[in-house]
PDB file of C-alpha atoms in Angstrom:
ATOM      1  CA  UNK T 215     100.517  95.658 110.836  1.00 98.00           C
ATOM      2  CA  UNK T 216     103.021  95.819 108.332  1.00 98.00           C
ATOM      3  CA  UNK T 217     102.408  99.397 105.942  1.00 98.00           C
ATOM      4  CA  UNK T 218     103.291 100.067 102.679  1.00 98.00           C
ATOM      5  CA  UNK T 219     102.445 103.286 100.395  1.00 98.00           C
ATOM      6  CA  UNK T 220     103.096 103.587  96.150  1.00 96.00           C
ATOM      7  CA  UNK T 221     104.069 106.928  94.991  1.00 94.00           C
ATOM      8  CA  UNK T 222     106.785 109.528  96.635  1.00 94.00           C
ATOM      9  CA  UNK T 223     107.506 106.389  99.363  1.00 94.00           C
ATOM     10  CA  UNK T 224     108.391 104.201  97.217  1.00 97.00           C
ATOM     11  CA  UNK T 225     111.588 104.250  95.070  1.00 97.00           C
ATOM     12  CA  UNK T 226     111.876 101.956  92.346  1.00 96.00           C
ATOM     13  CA  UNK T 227     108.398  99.999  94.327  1.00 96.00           C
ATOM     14  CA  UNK T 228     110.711  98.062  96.584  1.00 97.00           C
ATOM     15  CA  UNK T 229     108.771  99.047  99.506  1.00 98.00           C
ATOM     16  CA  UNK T 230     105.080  97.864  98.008  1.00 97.00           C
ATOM     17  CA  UNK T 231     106.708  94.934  96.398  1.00 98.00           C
ATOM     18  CA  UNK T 232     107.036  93.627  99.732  1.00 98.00           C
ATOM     19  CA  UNK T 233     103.386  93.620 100.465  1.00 98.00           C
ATOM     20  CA  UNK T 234     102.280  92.511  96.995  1.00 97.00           C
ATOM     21  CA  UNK T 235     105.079  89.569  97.558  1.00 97.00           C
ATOM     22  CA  UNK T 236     103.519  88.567 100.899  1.00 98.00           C
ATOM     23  CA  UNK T 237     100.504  88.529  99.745  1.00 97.00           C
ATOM     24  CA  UNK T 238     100.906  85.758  96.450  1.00 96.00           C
ATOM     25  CA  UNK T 239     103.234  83.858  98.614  1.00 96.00           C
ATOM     26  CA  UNK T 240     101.356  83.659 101.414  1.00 97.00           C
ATOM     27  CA  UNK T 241      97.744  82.295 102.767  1.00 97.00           C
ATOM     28  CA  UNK T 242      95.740  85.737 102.446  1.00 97.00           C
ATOM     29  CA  UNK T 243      92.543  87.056 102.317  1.00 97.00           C
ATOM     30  CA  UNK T 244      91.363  90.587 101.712  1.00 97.00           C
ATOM     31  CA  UNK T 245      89.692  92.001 105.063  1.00 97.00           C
ATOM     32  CA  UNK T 246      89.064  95.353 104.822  1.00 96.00           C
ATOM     33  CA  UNK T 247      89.040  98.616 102.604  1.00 96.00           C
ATOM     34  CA  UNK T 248      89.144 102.231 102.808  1.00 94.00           C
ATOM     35  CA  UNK T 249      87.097 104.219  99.680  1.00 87.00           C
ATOM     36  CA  UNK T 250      89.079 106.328  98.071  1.00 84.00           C
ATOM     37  CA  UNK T 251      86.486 109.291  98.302  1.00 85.00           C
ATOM     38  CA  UNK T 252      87.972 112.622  99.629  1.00 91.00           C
ATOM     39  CA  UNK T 253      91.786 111.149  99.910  1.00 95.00           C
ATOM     40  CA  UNK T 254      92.926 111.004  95.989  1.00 94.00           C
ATOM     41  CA  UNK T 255      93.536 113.631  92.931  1.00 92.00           C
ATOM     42  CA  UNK T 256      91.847 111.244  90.231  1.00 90.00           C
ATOM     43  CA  UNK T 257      94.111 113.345  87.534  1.00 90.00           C
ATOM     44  CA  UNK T 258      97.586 112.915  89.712  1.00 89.00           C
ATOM     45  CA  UNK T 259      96.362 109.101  90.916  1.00 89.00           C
ATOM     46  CA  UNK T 260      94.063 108.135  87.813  1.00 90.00           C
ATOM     47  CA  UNK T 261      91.462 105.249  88.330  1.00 88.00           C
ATOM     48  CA  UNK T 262      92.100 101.980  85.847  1.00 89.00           C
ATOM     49  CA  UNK T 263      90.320 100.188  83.504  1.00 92.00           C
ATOM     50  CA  UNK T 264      90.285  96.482  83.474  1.00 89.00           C
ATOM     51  CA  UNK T 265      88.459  93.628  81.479  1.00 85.00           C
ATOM     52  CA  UNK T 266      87.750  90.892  83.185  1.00 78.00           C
ATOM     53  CA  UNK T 267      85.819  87.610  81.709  1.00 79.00           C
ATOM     54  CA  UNK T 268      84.318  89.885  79.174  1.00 79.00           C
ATOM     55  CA  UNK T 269      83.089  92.751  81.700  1.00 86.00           C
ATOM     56  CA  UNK T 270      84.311  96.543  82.215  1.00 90.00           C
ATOM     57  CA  UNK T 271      85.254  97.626  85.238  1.00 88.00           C
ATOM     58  CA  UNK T 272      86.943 100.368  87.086  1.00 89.00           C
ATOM     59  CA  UNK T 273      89.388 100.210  89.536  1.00 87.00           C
ATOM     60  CA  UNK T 274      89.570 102.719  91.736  1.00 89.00           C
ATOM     61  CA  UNK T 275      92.416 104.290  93.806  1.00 90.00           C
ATOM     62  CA  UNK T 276      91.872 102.555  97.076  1.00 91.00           C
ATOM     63  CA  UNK T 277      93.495 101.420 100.420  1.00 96.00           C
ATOM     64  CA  UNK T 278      93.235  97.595 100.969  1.00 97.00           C
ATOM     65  CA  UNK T 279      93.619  95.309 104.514  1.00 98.00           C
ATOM     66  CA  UNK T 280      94.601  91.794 104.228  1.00 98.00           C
ATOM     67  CA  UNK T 281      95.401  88.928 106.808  1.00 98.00           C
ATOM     68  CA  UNK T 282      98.724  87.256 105.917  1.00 98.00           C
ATOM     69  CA  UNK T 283      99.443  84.026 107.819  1.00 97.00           C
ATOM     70  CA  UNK T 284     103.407  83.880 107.547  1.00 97.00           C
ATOM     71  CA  UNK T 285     103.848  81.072 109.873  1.00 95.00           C
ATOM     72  CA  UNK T 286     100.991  78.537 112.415  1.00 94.00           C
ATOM     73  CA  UNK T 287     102.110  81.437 114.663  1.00 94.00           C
ATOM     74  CA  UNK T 288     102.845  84.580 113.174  1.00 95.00           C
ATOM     75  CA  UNK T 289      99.449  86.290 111.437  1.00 97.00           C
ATOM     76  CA  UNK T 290     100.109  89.903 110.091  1.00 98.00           C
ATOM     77  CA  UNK T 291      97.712  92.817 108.461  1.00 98.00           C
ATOM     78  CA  UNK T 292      99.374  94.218 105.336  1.00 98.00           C
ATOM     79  CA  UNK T 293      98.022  97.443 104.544  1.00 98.00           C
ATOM     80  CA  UNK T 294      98.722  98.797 100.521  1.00 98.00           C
ATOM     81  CA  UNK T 295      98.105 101.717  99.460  1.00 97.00           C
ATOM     82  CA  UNK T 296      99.071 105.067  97.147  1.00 96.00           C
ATOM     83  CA  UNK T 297      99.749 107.524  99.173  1.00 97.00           C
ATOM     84  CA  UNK T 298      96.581 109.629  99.350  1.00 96.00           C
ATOM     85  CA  UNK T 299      96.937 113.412  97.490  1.00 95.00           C
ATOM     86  CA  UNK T 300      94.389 114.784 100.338  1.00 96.00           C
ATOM     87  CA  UNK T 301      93.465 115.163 104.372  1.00 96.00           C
ATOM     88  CA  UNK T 302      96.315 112.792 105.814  1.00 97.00           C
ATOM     89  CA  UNK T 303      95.372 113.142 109.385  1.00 97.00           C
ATOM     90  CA  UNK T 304      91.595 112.066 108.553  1.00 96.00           C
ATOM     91  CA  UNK T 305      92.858 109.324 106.376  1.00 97.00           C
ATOM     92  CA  UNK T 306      96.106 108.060 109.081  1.00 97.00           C
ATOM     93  CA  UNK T 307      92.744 108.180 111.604  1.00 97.00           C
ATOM     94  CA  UNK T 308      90.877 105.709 109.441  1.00 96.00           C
ATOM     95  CA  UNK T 309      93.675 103.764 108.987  1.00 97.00           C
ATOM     96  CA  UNK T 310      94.476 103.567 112.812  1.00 97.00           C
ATOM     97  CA  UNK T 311      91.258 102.926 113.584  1.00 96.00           C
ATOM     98  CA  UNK T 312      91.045  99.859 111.565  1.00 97.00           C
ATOM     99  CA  UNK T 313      94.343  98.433 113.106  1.00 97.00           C
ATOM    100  CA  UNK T 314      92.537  98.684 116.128  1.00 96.00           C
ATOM    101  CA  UNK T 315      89.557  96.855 114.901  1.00 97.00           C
ATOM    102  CA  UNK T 316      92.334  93.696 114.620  1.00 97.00           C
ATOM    103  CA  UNK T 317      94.016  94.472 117.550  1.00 96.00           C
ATOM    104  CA  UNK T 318      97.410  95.718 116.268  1.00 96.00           C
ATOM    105  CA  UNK T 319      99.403  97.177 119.094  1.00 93.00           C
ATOM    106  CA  UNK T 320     102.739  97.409 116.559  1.00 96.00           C
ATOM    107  CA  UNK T 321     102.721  99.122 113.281  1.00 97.00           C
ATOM    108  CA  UNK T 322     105.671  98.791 110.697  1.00 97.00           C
ATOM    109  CA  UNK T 323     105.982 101.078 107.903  1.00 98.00           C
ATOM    110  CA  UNK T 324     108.266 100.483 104.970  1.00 98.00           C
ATOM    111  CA  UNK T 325     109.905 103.085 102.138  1.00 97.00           C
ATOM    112  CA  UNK T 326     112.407 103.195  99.688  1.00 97.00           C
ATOM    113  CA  UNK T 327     114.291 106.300  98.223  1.00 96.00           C
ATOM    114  CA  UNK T 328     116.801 107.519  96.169  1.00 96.00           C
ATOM    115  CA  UNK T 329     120.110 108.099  97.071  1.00 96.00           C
ATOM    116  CA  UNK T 330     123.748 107.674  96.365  1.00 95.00           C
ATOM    117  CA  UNK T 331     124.748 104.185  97.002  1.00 96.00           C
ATOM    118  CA  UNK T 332     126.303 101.333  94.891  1.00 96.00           C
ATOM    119  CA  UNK T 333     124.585  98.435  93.395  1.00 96.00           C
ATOM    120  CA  UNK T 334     127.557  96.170  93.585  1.00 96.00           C
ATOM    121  CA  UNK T 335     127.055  96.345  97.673  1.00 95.00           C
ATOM    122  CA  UNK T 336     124.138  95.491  99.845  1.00 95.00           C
ATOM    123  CA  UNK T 337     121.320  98.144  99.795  1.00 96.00           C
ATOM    124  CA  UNK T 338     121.393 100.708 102.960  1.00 95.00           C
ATOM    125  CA  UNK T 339     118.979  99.564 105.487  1.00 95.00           C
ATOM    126  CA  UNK T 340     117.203 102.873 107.970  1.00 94.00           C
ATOM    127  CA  UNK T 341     115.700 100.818 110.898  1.00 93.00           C
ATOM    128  CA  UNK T 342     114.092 103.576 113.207  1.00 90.00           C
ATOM    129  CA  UNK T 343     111.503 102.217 115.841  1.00 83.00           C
ATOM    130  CA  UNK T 344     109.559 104.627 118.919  1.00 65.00           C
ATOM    131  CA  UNK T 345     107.054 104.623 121.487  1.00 55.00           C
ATOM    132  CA  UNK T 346     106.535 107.979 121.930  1.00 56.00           C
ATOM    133  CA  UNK T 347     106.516 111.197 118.872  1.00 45.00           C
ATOM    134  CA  UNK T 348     109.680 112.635 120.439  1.00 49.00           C
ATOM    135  CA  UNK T 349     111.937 109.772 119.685  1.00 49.00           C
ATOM    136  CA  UNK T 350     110.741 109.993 115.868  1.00 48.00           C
ATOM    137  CA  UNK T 351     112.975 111.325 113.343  1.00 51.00           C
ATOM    138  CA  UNK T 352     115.219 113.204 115.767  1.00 57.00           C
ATOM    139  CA  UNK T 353     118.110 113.744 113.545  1.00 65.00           C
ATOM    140  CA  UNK T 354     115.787 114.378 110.083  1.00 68.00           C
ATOM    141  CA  UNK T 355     114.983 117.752 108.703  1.00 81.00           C
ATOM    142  CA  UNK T 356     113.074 117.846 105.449  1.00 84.00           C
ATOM    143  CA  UNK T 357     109.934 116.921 103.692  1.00 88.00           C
ATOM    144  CA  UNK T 358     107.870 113.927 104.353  1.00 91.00           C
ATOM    145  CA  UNK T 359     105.921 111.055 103.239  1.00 94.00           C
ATOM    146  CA  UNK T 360     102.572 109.536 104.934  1.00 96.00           C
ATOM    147  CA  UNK T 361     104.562 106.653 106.440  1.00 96.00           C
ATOM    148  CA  UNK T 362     105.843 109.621 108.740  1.00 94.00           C
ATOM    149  CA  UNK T 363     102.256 111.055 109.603  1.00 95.00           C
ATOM    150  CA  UNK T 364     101.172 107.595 110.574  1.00 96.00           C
ATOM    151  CA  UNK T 365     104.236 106.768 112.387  1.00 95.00           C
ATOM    152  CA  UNK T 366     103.184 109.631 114.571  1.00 93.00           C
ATOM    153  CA  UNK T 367     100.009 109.407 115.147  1.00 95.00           C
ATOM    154  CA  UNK T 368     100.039 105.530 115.464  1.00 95.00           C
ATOM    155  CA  UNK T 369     102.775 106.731 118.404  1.00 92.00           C
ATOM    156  CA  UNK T 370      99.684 108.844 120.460  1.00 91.00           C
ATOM    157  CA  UNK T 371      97.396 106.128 120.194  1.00 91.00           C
ATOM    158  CA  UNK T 372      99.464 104.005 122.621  1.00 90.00           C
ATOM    159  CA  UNK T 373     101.172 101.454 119.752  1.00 92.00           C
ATOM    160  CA  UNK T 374     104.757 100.959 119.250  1.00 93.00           C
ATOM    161  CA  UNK T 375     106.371 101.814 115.554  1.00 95.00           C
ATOM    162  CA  UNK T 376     108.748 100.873 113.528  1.00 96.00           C
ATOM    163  CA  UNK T 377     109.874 102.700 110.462  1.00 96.00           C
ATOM    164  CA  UNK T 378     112.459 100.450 107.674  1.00 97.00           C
ATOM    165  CA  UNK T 379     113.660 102.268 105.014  1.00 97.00           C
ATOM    166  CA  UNK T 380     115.949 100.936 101.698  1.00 97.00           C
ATOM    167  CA  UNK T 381     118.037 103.036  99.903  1.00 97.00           C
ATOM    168  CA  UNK T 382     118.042 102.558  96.228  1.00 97.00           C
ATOM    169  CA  UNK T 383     120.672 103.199  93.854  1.00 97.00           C
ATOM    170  CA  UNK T 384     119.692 107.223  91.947  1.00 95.00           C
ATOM    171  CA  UNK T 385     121.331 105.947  88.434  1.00 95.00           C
ATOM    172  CA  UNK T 386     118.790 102.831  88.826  1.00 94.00           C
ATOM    173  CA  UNK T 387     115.841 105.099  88.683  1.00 87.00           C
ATOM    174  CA  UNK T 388     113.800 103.452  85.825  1.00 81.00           C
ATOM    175  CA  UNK T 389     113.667 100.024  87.141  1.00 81.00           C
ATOM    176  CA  UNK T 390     111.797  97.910  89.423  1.00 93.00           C
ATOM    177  CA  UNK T 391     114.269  97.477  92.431  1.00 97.00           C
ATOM    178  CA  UNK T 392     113.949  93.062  93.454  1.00 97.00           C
ATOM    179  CA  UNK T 393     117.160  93.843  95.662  1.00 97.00           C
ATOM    180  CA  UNK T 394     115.551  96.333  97.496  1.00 97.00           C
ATOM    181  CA  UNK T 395     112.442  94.572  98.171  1.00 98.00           C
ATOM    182  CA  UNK T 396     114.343  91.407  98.961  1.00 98.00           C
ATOM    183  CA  UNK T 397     116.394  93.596 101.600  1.00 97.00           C
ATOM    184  CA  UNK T 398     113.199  94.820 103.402  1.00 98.00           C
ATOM    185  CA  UNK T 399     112.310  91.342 103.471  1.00 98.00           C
ATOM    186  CA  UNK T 400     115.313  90.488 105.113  1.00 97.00           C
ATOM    187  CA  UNK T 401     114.586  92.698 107.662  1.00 96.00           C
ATOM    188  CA  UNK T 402     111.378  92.114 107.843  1.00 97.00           C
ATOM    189  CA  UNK T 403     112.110  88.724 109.054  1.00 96.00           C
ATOM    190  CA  UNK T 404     114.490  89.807 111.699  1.00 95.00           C
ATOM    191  CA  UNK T 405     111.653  92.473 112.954  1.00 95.00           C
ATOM    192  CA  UNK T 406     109.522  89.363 113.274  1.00 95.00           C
ATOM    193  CA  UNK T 407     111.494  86.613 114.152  1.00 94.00           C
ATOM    194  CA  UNK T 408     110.139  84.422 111.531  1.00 96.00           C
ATOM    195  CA  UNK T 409     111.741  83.431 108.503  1.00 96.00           C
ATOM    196  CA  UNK T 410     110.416  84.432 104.931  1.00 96.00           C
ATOM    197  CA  UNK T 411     110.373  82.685 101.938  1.00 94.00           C
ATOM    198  CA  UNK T 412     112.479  84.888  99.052  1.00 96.00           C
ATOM    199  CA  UNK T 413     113.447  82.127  96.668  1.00 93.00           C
ATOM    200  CA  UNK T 414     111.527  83.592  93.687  1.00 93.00           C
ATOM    201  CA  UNK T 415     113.054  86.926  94.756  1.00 96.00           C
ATOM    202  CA  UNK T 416     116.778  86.363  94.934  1.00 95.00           C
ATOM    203  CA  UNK T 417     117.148  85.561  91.026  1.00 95.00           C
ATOM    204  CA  UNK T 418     115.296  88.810  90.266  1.00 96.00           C
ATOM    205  CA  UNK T 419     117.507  90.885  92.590  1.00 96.00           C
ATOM    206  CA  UNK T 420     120.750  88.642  90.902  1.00 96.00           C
ATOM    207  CA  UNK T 421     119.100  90.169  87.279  1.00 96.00           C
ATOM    208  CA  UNK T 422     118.681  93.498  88.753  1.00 96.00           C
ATOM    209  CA  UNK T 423     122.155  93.483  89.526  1.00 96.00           C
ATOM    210  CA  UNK T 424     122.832  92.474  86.156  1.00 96.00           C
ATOM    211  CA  UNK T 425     121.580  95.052  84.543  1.00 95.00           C
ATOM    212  CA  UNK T 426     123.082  97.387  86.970  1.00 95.00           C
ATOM    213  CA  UNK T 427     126.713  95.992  86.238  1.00 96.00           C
ATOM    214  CA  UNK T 428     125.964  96.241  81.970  1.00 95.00           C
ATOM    215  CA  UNK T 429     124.412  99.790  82.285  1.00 94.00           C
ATOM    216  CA  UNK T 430     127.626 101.084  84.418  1.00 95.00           C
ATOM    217  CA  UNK T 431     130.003  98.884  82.066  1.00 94.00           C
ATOM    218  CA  UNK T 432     128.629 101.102  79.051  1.00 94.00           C
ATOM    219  CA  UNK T 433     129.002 104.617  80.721  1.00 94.00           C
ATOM    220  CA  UNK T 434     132.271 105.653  81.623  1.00 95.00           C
ATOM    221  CA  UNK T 435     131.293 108.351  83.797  1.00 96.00           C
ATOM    222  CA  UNK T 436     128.791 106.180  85.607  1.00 96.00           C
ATOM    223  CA  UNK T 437     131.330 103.412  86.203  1.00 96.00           C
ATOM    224  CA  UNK T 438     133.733 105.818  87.487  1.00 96.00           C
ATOM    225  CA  UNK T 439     130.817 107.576  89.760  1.00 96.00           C
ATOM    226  CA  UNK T 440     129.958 104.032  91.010  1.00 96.00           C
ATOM    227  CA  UNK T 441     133.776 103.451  91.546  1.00 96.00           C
ATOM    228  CA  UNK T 442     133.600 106.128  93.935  1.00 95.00           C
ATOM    229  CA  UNK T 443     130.726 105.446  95.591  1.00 96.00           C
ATOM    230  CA  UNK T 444     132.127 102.302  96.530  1.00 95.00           C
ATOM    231  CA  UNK T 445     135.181 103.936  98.269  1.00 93.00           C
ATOM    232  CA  UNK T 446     132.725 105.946 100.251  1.00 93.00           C
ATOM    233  CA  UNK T 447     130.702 103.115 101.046  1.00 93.00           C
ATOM    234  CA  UNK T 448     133.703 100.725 101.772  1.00 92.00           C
ATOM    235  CA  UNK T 449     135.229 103.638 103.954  1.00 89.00           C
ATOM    236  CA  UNK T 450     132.335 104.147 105.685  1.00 86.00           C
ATOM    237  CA  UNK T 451     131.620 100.536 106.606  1.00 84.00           C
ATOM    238  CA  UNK T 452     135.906 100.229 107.963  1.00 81.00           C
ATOM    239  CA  UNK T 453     135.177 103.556 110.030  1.00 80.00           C
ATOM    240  CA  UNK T 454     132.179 101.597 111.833  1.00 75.00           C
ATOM    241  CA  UNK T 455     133.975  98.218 112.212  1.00 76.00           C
ATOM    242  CA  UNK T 456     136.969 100.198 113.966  1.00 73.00           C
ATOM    243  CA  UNK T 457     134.226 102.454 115.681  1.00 67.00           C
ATOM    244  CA  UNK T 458     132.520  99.150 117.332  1.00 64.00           C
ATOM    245  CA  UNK T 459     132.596  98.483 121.254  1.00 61.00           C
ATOM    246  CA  UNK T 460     136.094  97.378 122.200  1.00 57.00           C
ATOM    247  CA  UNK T 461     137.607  98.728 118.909  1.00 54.00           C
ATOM    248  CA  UNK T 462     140.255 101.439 119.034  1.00 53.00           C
ATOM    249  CA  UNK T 463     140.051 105.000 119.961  1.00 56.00           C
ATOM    250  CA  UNK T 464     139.035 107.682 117.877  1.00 55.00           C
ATOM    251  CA  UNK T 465     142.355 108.905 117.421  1.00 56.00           C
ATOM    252  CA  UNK T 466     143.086 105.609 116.291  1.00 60.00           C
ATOM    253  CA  UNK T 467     140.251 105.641 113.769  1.00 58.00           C
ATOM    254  CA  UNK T 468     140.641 108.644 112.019  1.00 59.00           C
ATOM    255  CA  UNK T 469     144.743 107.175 111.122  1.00 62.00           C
ATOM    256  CA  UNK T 470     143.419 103.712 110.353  1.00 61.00           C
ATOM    257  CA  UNK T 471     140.837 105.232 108.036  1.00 60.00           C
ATOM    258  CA  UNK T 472     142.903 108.165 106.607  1.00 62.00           C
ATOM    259  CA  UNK T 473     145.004 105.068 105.508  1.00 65.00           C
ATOM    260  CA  UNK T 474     142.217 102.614 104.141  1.00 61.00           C
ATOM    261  CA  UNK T 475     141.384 106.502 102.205  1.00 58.00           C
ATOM    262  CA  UNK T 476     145.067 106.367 100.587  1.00 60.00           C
ATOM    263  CA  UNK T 477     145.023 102.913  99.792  1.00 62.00           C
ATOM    264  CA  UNK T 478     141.645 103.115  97.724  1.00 56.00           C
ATOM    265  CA  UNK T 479     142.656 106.371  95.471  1.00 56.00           C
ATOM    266  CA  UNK T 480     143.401 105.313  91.668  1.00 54.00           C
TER     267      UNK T 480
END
C-alpha cells in the first residue's frame, strides 16, 4: 500500500501528487473509503462545494482506497488523504485494518518538507524502511506527522514499512513542487522494481526549475544563499564519495574535503 497525506506532510504537495499521478495514469478504481466523521476540524480542513452537470454537492474531507494496476504484475492500494485534525490511533487502526482487508503485508508512506537544499541539484531523498518500532526514526527528535503514527503501528501488526521522504527547496514555498513528486516517483520505482511512466512529469519539474532559476536570478541575496547551498551540498556529496567502501581513510577525507572547501570559496 503506497500512503500519502495533504497538509503538514506534504511540502509543496509533492508527496500527494504522487498518488493523484498514479491514479490518472494508471488503470484505477476507487475501492474503499473512510468517513470523515470524528477525524477532521471542518474550520481547519473545510468541506468543498462543487457543481457538477447542474447539481450541488459537497465534498467532504475524506480518506479514499484505490487499486492501481502499474504493471500485468504489480497491483498497488494508494491510500490519499489530509491528514486527520483528530484521534490518530483510532483513525491509523481503520486504516490498517483496511490494508488488511486487501492483504497488504508492506506499507509505504511518502512526505515532503521544507528544508535547505538547492533547486539547481537533485532533491534529497530520506529512504527509512523497519520491521519492528525500534528501528523507526532512531536518529529523529522532534514533532511528527501521521505517516509516523502509521509507520508504527503498521510495524506491531506484523507488516514491513517503508518511509520516503523529499526535501523541498524553503525559498520554493509557494509552488507546486513536479521535481519533487517526480523524485518520489523515482524511487518509488526502485522500491518496486517496476518502472513508472513520468513523461508528463519531467517537463513540469524542467518548468519548476525554471522558475526556480528566474526567481533566484532576480534576488541577489537568494542567488547568493543558493550559491551557498550548493557548496554545502556539493561538499557534502565529495565527503560521501571519498567516505564509500574502499575509499580513503578518514584522515584522508577530512584533507581532501578541507581542500574541495578552499577551492569552492568566492
Amino acid at each position: 500500500m503506497i500512503s500519502a497525506f495533504e497538509g503538514w506532510n506534504d511540502a509543496s504537495q509533492a508527496a500527494s501528487e504522487v498518488i493523484h499521478y498514479l491514479i490518472s495514469h494508471y488503470e484505477s478504481r476507487l475501492v474503499y473509503e473512510i468517513n470523515s466523521d470524528g477525524y477532521y476540524d471542518y474550520q481547519s480542513t473545510r468541506p468543498m462545494l462543487c457543481h457538477i452537470t447542474g447539481h450541488t454537492r459537497i465534498i467532504w474531507p475524506h480518506t479514499s482506497f484505490y487499486e492501481i494496476q502499474l504493471s500485468p504484475t504489480v497491483q498497488v492500494l494508494a491510500q490519499i488523504a489530509p491528514e486527520p485534525n483528530y484521534h490518530w490511533k483510532d483513525y491509523c487502526a481503520e486504516v490498517l485494518r483496511t490494508a488488511q482487508a486487501f492483504d497488504i503485508t508492506h506499507i509505504i508512506t511518502l512526505g515532503a518538507m521544507y528544508a535547505s537544499c538547492p533547486h539547481t541539484r537533485p532533491l534529497p531523498i530520506d529512504i527509512s524502511s523497519a520491521t519492528c518500532t525500534c528501528e523507526l526514526d532512531r536518529e529523529y527528535n522532534g514533532p511528527i506527522g501521521i505517516t509516523t503514527v502509521l509507520d508504527q503501528m503498521a510495524c506491531k501488526t506484523g507488516a514491513a514499512t517503508t518511509s520516503m521522504w523529499v526535501s523541498i527547496p524553503e525559498y520554493m514555498d509557494t509552488d507546486i513542487c513536479a521535481q519533487g513528486t517526480l523524485q518520489l516517483m523515482h524511487g518509488l520505482s526502485t522500491l518496486l522494481n517496476t518502472p513508472l511512466d513520468t513523461k508528463d512529469l519531467q517537463s513540469k519539474a524542467e518548468a519548476w526549475k525554471t522558475k526556480a532559476a528566474t526567481i533566484a536570478a532576480c534576488d541577489d541575496s537568494l542567488s547568493s544563499y543558493v550559491t551557498r547551498l550548493e557548496h554545502e551540498y556539493d561538499l557534502a556529496q565529495h565527503a560521501r564519495t571519498v567516505a564509500s567502501p574502499g575509499a580513503p581513510q578518514a584522515e584522508q577525507l577530512v584533507k581532501e574535503a578541507e581542500a574541495f572547501l578552499k577551492r569552492m570559496e568566492p
